[in-house]
Each structure stands twice: as structure tokens, then as C-alpha cells.
mmCIF file of C-alpha atoms in Angstrom:
data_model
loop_
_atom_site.group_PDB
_atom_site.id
_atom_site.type_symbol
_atom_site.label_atom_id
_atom_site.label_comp_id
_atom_site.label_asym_id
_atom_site.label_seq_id
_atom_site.Cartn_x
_atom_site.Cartn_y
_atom_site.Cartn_z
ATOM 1 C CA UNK S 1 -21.881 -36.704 -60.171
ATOM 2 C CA UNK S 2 -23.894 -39.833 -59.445
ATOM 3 C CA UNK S 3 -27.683 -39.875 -60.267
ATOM 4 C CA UNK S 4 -28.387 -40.709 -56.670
ATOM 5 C CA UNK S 5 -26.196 -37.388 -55.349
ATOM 6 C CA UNK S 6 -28.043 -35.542 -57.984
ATOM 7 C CA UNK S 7 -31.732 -36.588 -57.005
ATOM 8 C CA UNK S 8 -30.353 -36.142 -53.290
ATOM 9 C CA UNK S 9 -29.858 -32.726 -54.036
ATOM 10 C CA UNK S 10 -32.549 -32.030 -56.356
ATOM 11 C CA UNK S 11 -34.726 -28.983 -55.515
ATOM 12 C CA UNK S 12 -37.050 -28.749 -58.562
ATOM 13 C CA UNK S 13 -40.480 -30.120 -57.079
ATOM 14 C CA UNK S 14 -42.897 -31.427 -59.365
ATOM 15 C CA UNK S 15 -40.593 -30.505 -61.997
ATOM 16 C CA UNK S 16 -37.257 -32.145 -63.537
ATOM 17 C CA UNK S 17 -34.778 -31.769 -65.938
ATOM 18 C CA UNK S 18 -36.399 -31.815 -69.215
ATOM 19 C CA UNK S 19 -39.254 -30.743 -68.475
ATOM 20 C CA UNK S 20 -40.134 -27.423 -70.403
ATOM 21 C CA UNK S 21 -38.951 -23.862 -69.050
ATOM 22 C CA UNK S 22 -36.975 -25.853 -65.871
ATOM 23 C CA UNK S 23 -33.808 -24.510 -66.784
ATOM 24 C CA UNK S 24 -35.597 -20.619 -67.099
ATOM 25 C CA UNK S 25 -37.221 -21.318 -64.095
ATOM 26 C CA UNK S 26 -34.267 -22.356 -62.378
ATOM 27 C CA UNK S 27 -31.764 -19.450 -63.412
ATOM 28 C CA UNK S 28 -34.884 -16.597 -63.548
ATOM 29 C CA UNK S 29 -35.048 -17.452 -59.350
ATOM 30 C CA UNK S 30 -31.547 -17.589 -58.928
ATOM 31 C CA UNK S 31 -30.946 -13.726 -61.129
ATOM 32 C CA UNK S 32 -33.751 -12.139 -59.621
ATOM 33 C CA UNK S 33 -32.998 -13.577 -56.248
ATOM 34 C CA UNK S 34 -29.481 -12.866 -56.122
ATOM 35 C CA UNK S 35 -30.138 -9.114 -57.879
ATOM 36 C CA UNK S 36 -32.261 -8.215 -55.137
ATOM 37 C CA UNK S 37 -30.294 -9.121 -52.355
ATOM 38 C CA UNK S 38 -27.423 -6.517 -54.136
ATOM 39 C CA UNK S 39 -30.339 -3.894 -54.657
ATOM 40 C CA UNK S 40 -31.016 -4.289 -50.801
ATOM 41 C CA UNK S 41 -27.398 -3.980 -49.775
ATOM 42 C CA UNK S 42 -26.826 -0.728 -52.075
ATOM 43 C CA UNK S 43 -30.180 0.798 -51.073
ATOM 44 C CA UNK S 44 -30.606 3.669 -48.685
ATOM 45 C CA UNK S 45 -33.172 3.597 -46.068
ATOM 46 C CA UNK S 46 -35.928 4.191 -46.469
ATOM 47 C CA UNK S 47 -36.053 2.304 -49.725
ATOM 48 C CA UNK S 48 -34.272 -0.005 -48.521
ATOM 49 C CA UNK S 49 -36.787 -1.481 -46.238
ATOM 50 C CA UNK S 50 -39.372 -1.727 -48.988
ATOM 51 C CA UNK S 51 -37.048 -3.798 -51.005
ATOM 52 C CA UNK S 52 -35.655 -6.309 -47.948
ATOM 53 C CA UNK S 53 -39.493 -7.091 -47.672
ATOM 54 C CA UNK S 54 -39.847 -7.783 -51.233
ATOM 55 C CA UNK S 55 -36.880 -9.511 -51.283
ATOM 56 C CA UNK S 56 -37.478 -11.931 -48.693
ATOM 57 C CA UNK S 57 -40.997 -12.584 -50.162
ATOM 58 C CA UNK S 58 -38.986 -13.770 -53.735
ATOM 59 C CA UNK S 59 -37.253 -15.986 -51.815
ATOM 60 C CA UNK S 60 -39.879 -17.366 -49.793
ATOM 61 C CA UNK S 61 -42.281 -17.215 -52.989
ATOM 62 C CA UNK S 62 -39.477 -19.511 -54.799
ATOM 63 C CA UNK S 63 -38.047 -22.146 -51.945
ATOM 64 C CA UNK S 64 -42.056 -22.885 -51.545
ATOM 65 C CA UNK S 65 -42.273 -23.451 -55.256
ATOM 66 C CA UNK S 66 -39.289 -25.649 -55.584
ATOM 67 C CA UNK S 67 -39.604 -27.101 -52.307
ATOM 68 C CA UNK S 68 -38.465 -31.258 -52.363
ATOM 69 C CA UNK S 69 -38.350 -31.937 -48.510
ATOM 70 C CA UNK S 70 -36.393 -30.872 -45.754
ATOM 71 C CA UNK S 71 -33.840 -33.643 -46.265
ATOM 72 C CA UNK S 72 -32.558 -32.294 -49.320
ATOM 73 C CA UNK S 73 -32.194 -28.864 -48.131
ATOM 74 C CA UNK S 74 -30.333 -30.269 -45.190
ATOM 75 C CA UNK S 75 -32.447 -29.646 -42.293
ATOM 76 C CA UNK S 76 -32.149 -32.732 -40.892
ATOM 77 C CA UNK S 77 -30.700 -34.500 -38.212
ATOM 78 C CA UNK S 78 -29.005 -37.404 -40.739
ATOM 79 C CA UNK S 79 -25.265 -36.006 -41.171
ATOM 80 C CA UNK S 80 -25.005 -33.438 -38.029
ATOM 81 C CA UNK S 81 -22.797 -35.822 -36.014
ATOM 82 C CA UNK S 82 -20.476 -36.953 -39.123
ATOM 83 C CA UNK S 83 -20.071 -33.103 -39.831
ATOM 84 C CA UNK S 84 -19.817 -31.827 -36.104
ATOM 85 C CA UNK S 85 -16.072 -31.674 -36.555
ATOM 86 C CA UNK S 86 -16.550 -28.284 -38.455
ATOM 87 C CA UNK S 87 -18.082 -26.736 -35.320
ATOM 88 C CA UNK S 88 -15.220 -28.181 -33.793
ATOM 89 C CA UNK S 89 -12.556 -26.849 -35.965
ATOM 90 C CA UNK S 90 -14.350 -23.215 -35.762
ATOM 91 C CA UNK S 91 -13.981 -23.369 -32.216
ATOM 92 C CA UNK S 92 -10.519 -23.900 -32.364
ATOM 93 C CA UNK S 93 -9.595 -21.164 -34.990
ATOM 94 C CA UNK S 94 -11.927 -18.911 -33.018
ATOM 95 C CA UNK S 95 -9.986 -19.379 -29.815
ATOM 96 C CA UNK S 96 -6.948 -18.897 -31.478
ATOM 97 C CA UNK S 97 -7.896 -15.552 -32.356
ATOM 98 C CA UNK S 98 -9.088 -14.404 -28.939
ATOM 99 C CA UNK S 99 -6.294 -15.648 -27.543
ATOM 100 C CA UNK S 100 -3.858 -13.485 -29.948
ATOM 101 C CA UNK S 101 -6.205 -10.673 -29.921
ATOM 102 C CA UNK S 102 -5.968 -10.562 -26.319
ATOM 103 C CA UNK S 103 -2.526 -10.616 -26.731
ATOM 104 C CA UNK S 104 -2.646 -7.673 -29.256
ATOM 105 C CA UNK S 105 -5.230 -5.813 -27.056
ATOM 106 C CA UNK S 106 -8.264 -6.139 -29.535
ATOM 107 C CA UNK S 107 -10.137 -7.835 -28.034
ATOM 108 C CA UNK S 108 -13.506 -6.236 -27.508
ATOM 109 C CA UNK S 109 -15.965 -8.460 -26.336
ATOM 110 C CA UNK S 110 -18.651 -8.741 -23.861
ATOM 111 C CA UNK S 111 -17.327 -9.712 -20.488
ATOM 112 C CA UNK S 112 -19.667 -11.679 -19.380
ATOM 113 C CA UNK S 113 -21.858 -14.699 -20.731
ATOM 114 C CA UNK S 114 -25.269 -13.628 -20.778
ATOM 115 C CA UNK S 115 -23.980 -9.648 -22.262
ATOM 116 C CA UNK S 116 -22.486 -12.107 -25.400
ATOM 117 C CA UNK S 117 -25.528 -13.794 -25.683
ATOM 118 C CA UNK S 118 -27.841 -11.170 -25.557
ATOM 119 C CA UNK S 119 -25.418 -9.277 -28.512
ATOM 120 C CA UNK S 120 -25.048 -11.968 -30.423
ATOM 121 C CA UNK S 121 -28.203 -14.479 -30.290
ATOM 122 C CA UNK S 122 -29.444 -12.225 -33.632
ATOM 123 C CA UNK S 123 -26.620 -12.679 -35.406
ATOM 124 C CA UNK S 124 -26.455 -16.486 -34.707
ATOM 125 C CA UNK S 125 -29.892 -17.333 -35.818
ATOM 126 C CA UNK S 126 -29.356 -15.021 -38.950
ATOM 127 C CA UNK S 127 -26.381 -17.361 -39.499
ATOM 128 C CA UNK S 128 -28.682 -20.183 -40.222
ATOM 129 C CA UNK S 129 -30.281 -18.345 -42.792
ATOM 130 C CA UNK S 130 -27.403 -17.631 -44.484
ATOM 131 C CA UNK S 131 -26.583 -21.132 -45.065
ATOM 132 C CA UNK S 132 -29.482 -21.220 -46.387
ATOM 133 C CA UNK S 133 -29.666 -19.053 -49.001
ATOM 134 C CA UNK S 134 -25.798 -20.402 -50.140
ATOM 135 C CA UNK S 135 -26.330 -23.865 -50.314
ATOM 136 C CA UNK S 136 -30.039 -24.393 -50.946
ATOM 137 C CA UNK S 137 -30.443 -20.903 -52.913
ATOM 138 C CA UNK S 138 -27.608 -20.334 -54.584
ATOM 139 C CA UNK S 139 -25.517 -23.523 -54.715
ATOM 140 C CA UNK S 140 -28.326 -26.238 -55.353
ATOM 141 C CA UNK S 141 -29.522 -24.247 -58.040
ATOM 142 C CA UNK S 142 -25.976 -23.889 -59.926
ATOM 143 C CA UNK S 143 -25.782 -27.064 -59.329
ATOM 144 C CA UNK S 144 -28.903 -28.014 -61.235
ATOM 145 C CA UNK S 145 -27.797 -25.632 -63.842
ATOM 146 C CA UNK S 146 -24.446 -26.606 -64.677
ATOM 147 C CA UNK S 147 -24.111 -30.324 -63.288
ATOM 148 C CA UNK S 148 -20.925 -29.732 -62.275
ATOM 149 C CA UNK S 149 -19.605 -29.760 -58.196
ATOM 150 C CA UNK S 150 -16.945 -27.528 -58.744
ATOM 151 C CA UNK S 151 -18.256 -24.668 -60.667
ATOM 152 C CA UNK S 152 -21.540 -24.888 -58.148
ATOM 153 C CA UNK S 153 -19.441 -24.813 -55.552
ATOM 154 C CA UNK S 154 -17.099 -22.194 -56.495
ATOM 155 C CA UNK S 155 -19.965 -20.327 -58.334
ATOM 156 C CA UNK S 156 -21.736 -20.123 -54.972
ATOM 157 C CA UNK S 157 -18.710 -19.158 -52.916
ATOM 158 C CA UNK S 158 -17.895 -16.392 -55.826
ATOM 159 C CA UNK S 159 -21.212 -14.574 -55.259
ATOM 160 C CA UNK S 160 -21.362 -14.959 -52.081
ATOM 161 C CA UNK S 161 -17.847 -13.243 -51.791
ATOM 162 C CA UNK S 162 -19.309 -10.920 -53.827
ATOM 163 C CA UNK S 163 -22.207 -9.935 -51.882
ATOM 164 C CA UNK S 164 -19.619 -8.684 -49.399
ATOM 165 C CA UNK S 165 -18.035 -5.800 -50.919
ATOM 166 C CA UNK S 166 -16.057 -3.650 -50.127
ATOM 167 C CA UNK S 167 -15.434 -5.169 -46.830
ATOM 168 C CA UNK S 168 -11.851 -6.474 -48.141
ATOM 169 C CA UNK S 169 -12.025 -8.969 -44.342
ATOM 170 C CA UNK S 170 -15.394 -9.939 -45.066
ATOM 171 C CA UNK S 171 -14.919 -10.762 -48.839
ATOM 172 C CA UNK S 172 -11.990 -12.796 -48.632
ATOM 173 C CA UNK S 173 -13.419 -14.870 -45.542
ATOM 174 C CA UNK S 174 -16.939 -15.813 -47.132
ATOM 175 C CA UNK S 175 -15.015 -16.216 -50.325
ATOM 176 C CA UNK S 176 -13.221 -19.242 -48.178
ATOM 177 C CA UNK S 177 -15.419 -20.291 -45.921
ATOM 178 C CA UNK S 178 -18.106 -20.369 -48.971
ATOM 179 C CA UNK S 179 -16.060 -22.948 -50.684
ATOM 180 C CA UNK S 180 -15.991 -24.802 -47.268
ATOM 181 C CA UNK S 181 -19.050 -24.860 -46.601
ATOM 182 C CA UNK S 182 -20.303 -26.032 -49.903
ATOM 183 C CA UNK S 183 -17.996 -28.575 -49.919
ATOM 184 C CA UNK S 184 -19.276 -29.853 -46.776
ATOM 185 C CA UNK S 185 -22.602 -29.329 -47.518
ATOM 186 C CA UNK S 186 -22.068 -31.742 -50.489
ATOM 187 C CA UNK S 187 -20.813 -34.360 -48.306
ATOM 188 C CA UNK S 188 -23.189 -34.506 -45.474
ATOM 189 C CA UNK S 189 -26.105 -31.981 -46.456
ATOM 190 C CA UNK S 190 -26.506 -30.912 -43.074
ATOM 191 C CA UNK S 191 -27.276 -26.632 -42.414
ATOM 192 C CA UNK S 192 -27.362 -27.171 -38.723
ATOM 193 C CA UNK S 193 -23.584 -27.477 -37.981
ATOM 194 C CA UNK S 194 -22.700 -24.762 -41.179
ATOM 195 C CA UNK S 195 -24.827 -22.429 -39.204
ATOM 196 C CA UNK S 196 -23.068 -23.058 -35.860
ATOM 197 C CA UNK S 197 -19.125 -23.026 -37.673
ATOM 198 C CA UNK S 198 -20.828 -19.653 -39.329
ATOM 199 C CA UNK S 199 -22.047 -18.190 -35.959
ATOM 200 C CA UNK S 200 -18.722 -18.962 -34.353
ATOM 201 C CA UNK S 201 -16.299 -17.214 -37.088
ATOM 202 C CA UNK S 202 -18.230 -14.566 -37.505
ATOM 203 C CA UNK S 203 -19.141 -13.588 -34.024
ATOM 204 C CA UNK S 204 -15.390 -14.185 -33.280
ATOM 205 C CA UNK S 205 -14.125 -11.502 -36.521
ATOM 206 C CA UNK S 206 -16.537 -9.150 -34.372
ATOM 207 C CA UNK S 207 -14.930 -9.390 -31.021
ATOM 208 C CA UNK S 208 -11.226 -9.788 -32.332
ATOM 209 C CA UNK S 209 -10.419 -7.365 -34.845
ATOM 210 C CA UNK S 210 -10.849 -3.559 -34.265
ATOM 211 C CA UNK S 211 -13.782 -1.573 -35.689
ATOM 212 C CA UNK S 212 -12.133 0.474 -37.580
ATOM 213 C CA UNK S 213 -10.730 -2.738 -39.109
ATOM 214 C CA UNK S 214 -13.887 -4.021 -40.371
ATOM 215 C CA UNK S 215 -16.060 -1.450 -40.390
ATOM 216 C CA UNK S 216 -18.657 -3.587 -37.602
ATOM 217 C CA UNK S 217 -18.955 -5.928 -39.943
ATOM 218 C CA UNK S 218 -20.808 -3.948 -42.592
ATOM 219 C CA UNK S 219 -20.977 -4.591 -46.261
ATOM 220 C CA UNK S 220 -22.411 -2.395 -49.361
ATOM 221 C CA UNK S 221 -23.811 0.994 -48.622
ATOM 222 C CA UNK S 222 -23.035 0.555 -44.979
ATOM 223 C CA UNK S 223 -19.412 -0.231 -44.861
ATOM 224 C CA UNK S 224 -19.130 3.064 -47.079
ATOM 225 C CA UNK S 225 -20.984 5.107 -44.894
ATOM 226 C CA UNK S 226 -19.276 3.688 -41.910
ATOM 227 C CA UNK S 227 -17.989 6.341 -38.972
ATOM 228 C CA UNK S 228 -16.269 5.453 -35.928
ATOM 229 C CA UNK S 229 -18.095 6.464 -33.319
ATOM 230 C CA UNK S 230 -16.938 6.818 -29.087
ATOM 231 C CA UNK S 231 -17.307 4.423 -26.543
ATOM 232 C CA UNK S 232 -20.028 2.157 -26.696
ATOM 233 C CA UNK S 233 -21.999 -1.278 -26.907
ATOM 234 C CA UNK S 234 -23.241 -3.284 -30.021
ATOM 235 C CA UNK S 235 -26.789 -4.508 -29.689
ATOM 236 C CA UNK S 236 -27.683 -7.335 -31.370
ATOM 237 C CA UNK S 237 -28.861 -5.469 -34.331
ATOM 238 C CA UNK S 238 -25.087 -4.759 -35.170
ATOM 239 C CA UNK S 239 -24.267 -8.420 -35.653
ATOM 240 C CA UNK S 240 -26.162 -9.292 -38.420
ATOM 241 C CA UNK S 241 -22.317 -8.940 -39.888
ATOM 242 C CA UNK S 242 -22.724 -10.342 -43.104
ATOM 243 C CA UNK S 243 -26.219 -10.987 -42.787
ATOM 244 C CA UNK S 244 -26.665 -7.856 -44.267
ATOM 245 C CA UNK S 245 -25.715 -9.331 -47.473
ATOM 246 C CA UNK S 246 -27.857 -12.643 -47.335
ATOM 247 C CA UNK S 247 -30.962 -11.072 -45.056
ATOM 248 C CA UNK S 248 -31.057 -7.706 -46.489
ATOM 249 C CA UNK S 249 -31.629 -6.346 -42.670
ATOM 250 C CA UNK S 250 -30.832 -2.992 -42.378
ATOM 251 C CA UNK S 251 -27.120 -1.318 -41.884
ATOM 252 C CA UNK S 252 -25.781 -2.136 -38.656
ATOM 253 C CA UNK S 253 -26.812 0.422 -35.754
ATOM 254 C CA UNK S 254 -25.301 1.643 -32.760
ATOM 255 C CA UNK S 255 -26.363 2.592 -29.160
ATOM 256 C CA UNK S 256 -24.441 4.920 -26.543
#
């Protein structure tokens, strides 16, 4: 890795790679960080609210501490054209799907633009935030850790994979998509199109495979506890899909 990729995506703040306890520092974020979030998912309420709160103050407490700039964490407008083709090529897979789901009668969603919207606008900010916490969270820091673009990369990917048991659709997709994303991440270090590709597969898993499939997208505690319940609607509490994992939000709810 070149000195000037490395400094690009350097996260450490005022401190750098020799200086004393970085390397502590560094990994005592990413455990705690990362054990929390698997607390939170394994919780039951009402403990489980207590800890999402304490969770998301680690990780605010630690991006402020290590913050370098918005550039490096890829919030940015530098790279979102060059990368725009992955919002392209989700759009494509996800039409594929509807169009075969549709074809399999599995197709669930809203029918009408402003009903998907107002189910899905949650979810699709919460996908932002997810990108987040893989590349500049988890990745960046592996990345500092180990040097190396591959094990970062498929480090990251592996936990977040991880985070999504025992969903067996949900792990294998983040597991792929996480090594995607990284990847592109490394190339153009842009969130803002990963969290549009991310918004697009995952509200498309939710209106194209059955329920009883993927549990409405649930992970942890919640896709263990899952029942399938009669006819209804999802608000847009129930698409925080894998948020759950990466923005500890509570289990996904229903309404009649």
C-alpha cells in the first residue's frame, strides 16, 4: 500500500503510527465497539435499549477522537460520480429480482410510490450509517492495524457477516457485498453511493423474498424469536433489516 493511500485513509487524529499506545488505542475501539454492537443484537428489551444508547455513545465517543476530516471517511463529493456505477449495477440486480419475484408471486411490496417511501425512508438513511461503521469503523481501523488491503477488507466483510447471524440470507449477502463495498471504498472513498447500492439491495431482499424466508430481515435475538404473523404492513421501523446489526435499533416490529 502506498504511503499516500495510507495517509488518505488514515483515521488516527493527532496521533500516528509510532506514537505510544496507537496500536491499543486503535484495536481497544475497534473490540469494544464491535462487542457491543453483538451485546445489543443478543440483548432482550428492555436491556437492550440501555445498551444501543451506550453503544452508539462508544462510537460517537471514538469517531470524534480519531476524527481526520470528512474526506478520509468518505463523505465527500470527490469520487461519487467515478463510483455511481455501483448504484447502477444495484439497480439492475434489484430489478432482476422483482421481476422474477413477480414471476414467482413474492413479491410483496408497497404498491404505490409514496407507501414505499414512507416504509422504507428509515431503512435507507440507516443504510448510510452502516457504511459507516464498515468502512470507517471497522475497515479503516484493520487497516491501520494490519497494513494489509486484503485482510482489512476481508476482516471487515467477515465481521460484518458475522454480525448477521443466524439469518443464513442476510449472512451470506453482507458477507459479499462487505467485500464489495470495501473494495470500492478503497478505490474511490466515497459512503454516499455505498449507502444508496446498500439501500437498494436491501430494500429489494425485503420486498422479493417471502417472510418466512428471511425472517423480515431480522438478525440475533430477533430472527430467533421471529413468528409469522397474518396479513399486514411493515412500517418503517421493520426495515432497519440489517441495521439491527450495525445501529443496534430495536427488533423489527409489526403493525395490523
Amino acid at each position: 500500500m502506498s504511503s499516500s493511500t495510507a495517509s488518505a485513509l488514515d483515521f488516527s487524529g493527532p496521533e500516528r503510527p509510532g506514537a505510544a499506545g496507537w496500536r491499543r488505542r486503535t484495536l481497544l475501539d475497534l473490540v469494544v465497539g464491535y462487542g457491543l454492537i453483538l451485546v445489543v443484537i443478543w440483548t432482550p428489551a428492555p436491556l437492550r435499549s440501555v445498551l444501543y444508547f451506550v453503544t452508539l455513545a462508544w462510537i460517537g465517543y471514538t469517531t470524534w477522537s480519531s476524527f481526520s476530516g470528512w474526506d478520509a471517511m468518505g463523505v465527500r463529493v470527490a469520487g461519487f460520480f467515478r463510483s455511481l456505477w455501483v448504484v447502477g449495477v444495484a439497480l439492475c440486480l434489484a430489478a432482476c429480482a422483482v421481476f422474477f419475484a413477480g414471476r414467482m408471486q413474492t413479491l410483496h411490496a408497497p404498491n404505490t410510490t409514496l407507501r414505499l417511501v414512507q416504509g422504507f425512508w428509515g431503512y435507507a438513511v440507516w443504510s448510510f450509517f452502516q457504511q459507516f461503521l464498515l468502512q470507517d469503523f471497522v475497515m479503516r481501523r484493520l487497516l491501520k492495524l494490519t497494513n494489509d488491503r486484503r485482510v482489512a477488507v476481508i476482516g471487515a466483510a467477515g465481521l460484518f457477516a458475522l454480525a448477521h447471524l443466524p439469518n443464513p440470507v442476510l449472512t451470506v449477502m453482507t458477507l459479499v457485498w462487505g467485500v464489495v463495498s470495501c473494495l470500492v471504498f478503497l478505490r474511490y472513498r466515497n459512503l454516499f453511493t455505498l449507502g444508496m447500492a446498500h439501500a437498494i439491495l436491501g430494500i429489494c431482499v425485503a420486498v422479493t423474498l417471502p417472510a418466512s424466508v428471511q425472517h423480515n430481515m431480522r438478525v440475533g435475538l430477533g430472527y430467533l424469536r421471529y413468528r409469522p404473523h397474518g396479513r399486514h404492513h411493515l412500517n418503517q421501523m421493520d426495515h432497519k433489516v440489517s441495521t439491527v446489526v450495525w445501529v443496534m435499533a430495536e427488533a423489527a416490529t409489526r403493525r395490523s
